[in-house]
Short mmCIF file of C-alpha atoms and ligand atoms in Angstrom, two decimals:
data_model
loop_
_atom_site.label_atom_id
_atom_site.label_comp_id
_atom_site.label_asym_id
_atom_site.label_seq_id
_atom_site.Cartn_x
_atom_site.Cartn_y
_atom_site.Cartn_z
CA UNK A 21 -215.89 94.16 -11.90
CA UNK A 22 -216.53 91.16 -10.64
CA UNK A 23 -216.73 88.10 -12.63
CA UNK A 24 -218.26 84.60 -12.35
CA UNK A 25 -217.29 81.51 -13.22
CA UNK A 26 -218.88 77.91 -13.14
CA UNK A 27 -216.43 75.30 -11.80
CA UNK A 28 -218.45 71.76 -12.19
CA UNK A 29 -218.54 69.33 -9.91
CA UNK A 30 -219.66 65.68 -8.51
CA UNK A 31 -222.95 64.57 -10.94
CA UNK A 32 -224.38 68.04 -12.00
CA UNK A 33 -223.50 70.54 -9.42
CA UNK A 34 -221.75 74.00 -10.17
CA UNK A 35 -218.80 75.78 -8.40
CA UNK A 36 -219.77 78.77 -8.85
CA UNK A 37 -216.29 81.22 -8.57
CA UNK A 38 -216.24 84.46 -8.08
CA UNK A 39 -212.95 86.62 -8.79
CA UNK A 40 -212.65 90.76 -8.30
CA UNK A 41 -210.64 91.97 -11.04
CA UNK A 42 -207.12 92.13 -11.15
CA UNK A 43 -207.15 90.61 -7.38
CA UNK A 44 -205.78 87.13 -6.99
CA UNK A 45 -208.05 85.72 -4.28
CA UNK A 46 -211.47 84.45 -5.03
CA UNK A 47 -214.60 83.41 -3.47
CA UNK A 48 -216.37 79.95 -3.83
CA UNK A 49 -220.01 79.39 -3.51
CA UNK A 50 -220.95 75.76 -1.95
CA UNK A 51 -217.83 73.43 -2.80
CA UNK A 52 -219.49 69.74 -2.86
CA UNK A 53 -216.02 68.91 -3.70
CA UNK A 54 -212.34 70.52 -2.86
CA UNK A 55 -210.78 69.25 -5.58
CA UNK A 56 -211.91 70.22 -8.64
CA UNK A 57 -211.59 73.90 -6.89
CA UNK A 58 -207.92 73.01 -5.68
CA UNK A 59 -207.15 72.27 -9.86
CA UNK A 60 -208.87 75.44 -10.92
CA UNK A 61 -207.06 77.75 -8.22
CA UNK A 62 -203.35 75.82 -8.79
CA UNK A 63 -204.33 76.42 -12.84
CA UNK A 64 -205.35 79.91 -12.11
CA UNK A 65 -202.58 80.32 -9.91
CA UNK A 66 -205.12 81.88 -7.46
CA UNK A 67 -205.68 81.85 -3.50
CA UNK A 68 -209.10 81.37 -2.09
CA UNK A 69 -209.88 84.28 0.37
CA UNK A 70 -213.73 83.27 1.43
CA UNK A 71 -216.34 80.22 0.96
CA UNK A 72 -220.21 81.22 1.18
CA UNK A 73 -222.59 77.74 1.88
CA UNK A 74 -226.10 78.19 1.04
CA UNK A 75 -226.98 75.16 3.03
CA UNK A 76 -226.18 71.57 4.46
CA UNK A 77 -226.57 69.25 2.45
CA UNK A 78 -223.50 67.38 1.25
CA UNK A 79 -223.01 68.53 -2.65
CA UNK A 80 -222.78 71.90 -1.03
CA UNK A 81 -220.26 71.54 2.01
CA UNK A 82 -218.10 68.19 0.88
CA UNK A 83 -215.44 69.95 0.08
CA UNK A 84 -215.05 72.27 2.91
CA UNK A 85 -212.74 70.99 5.78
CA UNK A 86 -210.08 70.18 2.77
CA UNK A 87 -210.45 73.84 1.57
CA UNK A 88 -210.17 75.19 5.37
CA UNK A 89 -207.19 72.86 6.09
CA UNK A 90 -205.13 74.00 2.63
CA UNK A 91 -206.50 77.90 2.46
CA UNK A 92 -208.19 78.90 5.73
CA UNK A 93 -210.35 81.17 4.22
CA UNK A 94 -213.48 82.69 6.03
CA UNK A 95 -216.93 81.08 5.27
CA UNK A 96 -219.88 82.36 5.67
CA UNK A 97 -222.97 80.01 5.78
CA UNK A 98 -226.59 79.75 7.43
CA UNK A 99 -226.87 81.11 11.33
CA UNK A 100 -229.55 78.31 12.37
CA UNK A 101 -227.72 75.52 11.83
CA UNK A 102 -224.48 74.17 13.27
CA UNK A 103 -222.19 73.17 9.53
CA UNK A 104 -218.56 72.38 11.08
CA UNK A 105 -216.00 74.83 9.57
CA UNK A 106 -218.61 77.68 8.97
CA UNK A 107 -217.12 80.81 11.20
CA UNK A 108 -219.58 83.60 10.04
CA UNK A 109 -223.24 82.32 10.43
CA UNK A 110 -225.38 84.51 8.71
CA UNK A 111 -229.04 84.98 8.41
CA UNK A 112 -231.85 86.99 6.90
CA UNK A 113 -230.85 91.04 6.86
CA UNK A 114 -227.19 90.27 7.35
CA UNK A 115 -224.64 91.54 5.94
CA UNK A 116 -221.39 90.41 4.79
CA UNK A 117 -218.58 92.49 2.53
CA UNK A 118 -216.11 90.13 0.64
CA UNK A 119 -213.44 91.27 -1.70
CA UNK A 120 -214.86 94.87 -0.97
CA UNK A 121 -218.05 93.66 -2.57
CA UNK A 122 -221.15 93.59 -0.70
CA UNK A 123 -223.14 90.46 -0.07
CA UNK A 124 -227.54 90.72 1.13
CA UNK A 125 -228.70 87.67 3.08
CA UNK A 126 -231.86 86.40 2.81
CA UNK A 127 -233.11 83.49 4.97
CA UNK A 128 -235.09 80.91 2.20
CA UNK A 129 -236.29 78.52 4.08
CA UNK A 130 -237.94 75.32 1.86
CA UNK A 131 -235.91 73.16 0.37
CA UNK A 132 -234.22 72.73 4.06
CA UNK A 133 -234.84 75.10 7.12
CA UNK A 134 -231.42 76.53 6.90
CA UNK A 135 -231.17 77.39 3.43
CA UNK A 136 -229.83 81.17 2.63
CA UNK A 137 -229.52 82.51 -0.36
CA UNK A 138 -226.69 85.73 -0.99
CA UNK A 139 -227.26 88.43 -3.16
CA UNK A 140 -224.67 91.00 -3.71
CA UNK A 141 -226.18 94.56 -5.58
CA UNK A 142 -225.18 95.86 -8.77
CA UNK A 143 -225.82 96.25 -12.39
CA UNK A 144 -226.93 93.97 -12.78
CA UNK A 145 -227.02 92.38 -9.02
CA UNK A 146 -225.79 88.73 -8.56
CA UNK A 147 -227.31 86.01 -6.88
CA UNK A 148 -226.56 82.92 -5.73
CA UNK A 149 -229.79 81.21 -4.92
CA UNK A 150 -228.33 77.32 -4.12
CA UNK A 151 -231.27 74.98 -4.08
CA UNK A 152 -233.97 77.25 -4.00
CA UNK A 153 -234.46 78.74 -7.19
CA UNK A 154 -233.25 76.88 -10.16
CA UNK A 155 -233.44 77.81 -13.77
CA UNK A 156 -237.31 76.42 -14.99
CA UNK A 157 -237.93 74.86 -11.42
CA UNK A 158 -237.45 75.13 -7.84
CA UNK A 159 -235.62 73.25 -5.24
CA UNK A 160 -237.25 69.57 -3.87
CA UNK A 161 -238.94 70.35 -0.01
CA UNK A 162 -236.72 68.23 1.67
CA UNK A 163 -237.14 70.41 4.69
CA UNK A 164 -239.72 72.71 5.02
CA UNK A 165 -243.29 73.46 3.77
CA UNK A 166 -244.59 74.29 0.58
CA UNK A 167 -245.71 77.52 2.49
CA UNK A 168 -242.28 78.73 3.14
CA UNK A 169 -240.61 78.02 -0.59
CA UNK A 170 -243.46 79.81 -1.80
CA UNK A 171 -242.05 82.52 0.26
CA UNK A 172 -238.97 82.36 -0.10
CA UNK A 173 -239.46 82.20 -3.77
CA UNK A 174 -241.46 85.25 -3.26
CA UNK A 175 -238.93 87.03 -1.34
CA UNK A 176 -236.67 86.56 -4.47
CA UNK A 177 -238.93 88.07 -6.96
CA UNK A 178 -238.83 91.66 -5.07
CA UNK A 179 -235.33 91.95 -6.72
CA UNK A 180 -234.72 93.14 -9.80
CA UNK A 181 -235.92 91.97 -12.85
CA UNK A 182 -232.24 91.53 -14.36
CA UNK A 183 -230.85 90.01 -11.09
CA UNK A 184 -228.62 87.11 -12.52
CA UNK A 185 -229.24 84.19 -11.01
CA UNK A 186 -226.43 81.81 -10.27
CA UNK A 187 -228.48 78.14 -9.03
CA UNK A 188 -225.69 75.52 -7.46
CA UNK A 189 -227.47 72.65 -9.98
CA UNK A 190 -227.51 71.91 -13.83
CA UNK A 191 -231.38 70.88 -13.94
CA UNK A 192 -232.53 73.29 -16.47
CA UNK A 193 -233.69 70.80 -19.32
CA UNK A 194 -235.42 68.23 -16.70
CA UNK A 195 -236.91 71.26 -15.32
CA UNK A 196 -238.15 72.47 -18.87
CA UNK A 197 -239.49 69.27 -19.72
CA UNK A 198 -241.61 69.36 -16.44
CA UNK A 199 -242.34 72.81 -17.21
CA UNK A 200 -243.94 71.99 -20.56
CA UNK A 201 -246.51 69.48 -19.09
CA UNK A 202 -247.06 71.83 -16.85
CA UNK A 203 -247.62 74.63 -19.05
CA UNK A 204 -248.17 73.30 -22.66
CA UNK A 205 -248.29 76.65 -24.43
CA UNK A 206 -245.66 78.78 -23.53
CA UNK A 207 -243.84 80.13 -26.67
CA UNK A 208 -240.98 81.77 -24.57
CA UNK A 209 -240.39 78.56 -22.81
CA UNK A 210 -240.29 76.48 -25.84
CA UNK A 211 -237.98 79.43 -27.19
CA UNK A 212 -235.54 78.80 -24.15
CA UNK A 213 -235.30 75.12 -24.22
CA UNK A 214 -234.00 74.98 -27.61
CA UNK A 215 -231.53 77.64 -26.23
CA UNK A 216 -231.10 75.27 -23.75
CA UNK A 217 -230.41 71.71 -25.27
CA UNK A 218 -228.15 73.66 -28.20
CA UNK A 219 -225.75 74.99 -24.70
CA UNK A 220 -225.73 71.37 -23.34
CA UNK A 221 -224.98 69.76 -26.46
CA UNK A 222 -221.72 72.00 -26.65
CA UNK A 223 -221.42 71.34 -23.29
CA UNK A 224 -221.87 75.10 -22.09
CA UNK A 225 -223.78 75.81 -18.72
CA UNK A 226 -227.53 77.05 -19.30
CA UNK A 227 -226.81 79.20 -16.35
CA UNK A 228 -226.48 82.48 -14.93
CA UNK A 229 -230.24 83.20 -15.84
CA UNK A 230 -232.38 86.17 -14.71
CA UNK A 231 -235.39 86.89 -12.85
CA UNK A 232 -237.00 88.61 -15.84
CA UNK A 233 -236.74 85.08 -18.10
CA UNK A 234 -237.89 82.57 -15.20
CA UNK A 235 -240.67 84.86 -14.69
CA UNK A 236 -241.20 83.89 -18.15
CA UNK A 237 -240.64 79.82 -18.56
CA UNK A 238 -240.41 78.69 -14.62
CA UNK A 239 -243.60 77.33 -13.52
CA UNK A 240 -243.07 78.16 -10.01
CA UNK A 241 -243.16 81.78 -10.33
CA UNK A 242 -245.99 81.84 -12.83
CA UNK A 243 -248.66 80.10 -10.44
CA UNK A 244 -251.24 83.61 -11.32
CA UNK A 245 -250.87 82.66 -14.77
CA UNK A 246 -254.27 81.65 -15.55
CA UNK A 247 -253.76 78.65 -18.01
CA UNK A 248 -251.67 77.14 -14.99
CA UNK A 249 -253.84 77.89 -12.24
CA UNK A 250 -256.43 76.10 -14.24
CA UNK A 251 -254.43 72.82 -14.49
CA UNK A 252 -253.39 73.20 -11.16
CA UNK A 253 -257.00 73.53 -10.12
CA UNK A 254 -257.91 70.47 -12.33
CA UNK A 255 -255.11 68.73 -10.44
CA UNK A 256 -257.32 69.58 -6.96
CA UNK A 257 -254.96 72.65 -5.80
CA UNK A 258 -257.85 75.26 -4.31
CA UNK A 259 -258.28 78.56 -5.61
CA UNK A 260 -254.94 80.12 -4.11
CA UNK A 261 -251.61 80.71 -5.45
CA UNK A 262 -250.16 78.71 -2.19
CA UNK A 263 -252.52 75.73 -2.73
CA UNK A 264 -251.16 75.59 -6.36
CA UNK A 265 -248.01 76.09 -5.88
CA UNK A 266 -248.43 73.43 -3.16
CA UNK A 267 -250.13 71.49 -5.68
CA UNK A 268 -247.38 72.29 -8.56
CA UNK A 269 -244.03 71.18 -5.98
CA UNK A 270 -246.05 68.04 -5.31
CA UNK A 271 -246.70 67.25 -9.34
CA UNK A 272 -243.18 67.66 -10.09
CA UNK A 273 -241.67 64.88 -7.16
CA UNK A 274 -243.50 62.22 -9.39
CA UNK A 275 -243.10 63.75 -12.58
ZN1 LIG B 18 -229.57 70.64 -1.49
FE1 LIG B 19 -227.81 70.38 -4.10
#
């Protein structure tokens, strides 16, 4: 069994940490920050065997050269980019088996070009989506196209329906609050975010979440639903699902 654990770090970022049973090396997913993982793994009395990056950007790879220098662990990250430190560049179809677990790599291009998301199969399978998918929104296009997130997101949804989904932010109840103007009547979501704001208030992470539920509340995977295609269209997105989504990503930078 593998378990997962959220290690938090810099303004609203999660470590996430992922431990075999019974074995006393883990893996980290996109340490913005060495230290905070350093304090878990000296409290856990734990070694750190491998790092997976989903992408560049700083709040994901800060922490890595400490990590290298202290643990040298292996760490895998994106194949079309250059990330110092990152010995296994990996890309969409590739492979990679960690703590005799096996990790899927898709290539998610959007939020930047060399964004990768992992997904290792199981019951239920696991992934770690970074800055793509997020629980009740999707990552800023910092990067790339509205086009290729709306693919990428795409891409996600083939998995299935209980896939947990570990994002690398805590931007659920902004997200929700967006998703509500978005989408005024959506019992499920409204359900959700007073799941939500009760976890926060005890402090608790409103992630993993599943495909199944952000199918249900996140905006950008519901751009066929008709209510939201109609605002969209109102909003002068054409009569596509990639014009509204376009349309949606756009909305939500000056929400
Ligand atoms: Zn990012
Ligand atoms: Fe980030």
């Amino acid at each position: 069994m593998l378990t997962v654990k959220p290690i938090p770090a810099l303004q609203d970022n999660y470590i996430w940490v992922l431990r075999q049973d019974n074995q006393d090396s883990v893996i980290v997913v996109d340490p913005g920050d060495a230290a905070p993982v350093i304090a878990w793994l000296e409290q856990e009395n734990l070694a750190l065997d491998t790092i997976l990056i989903t992408h560049h950007h700083q709040d994901h790879t800060a922490g890595l050269a400490e990590l290298i220098e202290r643990y040298s662990p292996k760490v895998y990250g994106p194949a079309n980019n250059a990330i110092a430190g990152i010995d296994h560049r990996v890309g969409e179809g590739d492979e990679c088996r960690v703590l005799g677990r096996r990790f899927e790599v898709f290539a998610v291009p959007g939020h930047t070009l060399d964004h990768i998301a992992f997904y290792a199969p199981g019951t239920p399978g696991l992934l770690f989506s970074g800055d793509t998918l997020f629980s009740g929104g999707c990552g800023r296009l910092f990067e790339g196209s509205p086009e290729q997130m709306y693919e990428s997101l795409a891409k996600i949804q083939t998995l299935p329906e209980d896939t947990l989904v570990f994002a690398a932010h805590e931007y659920t109840l902004a997200n929700l609050a967006f998703a509500a103007a978005a989408e005024p009547d959506n019992a499920a979501r409204d359900a959700y975010r007073d799941e939500c704001r009760t976890a926060r208030d005890l402090d608790r992470p409103t992630l993993p979440t599943t495909l199944v539920r952000e199918r249900q509340i996140n905006p950008f995977l519901r751009i066929d639903e008709p209510g939201l295609l109609e605002t969209l269209r109102q909003r002068g997105a054409a009569d596509n699902g990639m014009e509204a989504f376009a349309t949606l990503r756009a909305w939500k930078d000056h929400f």
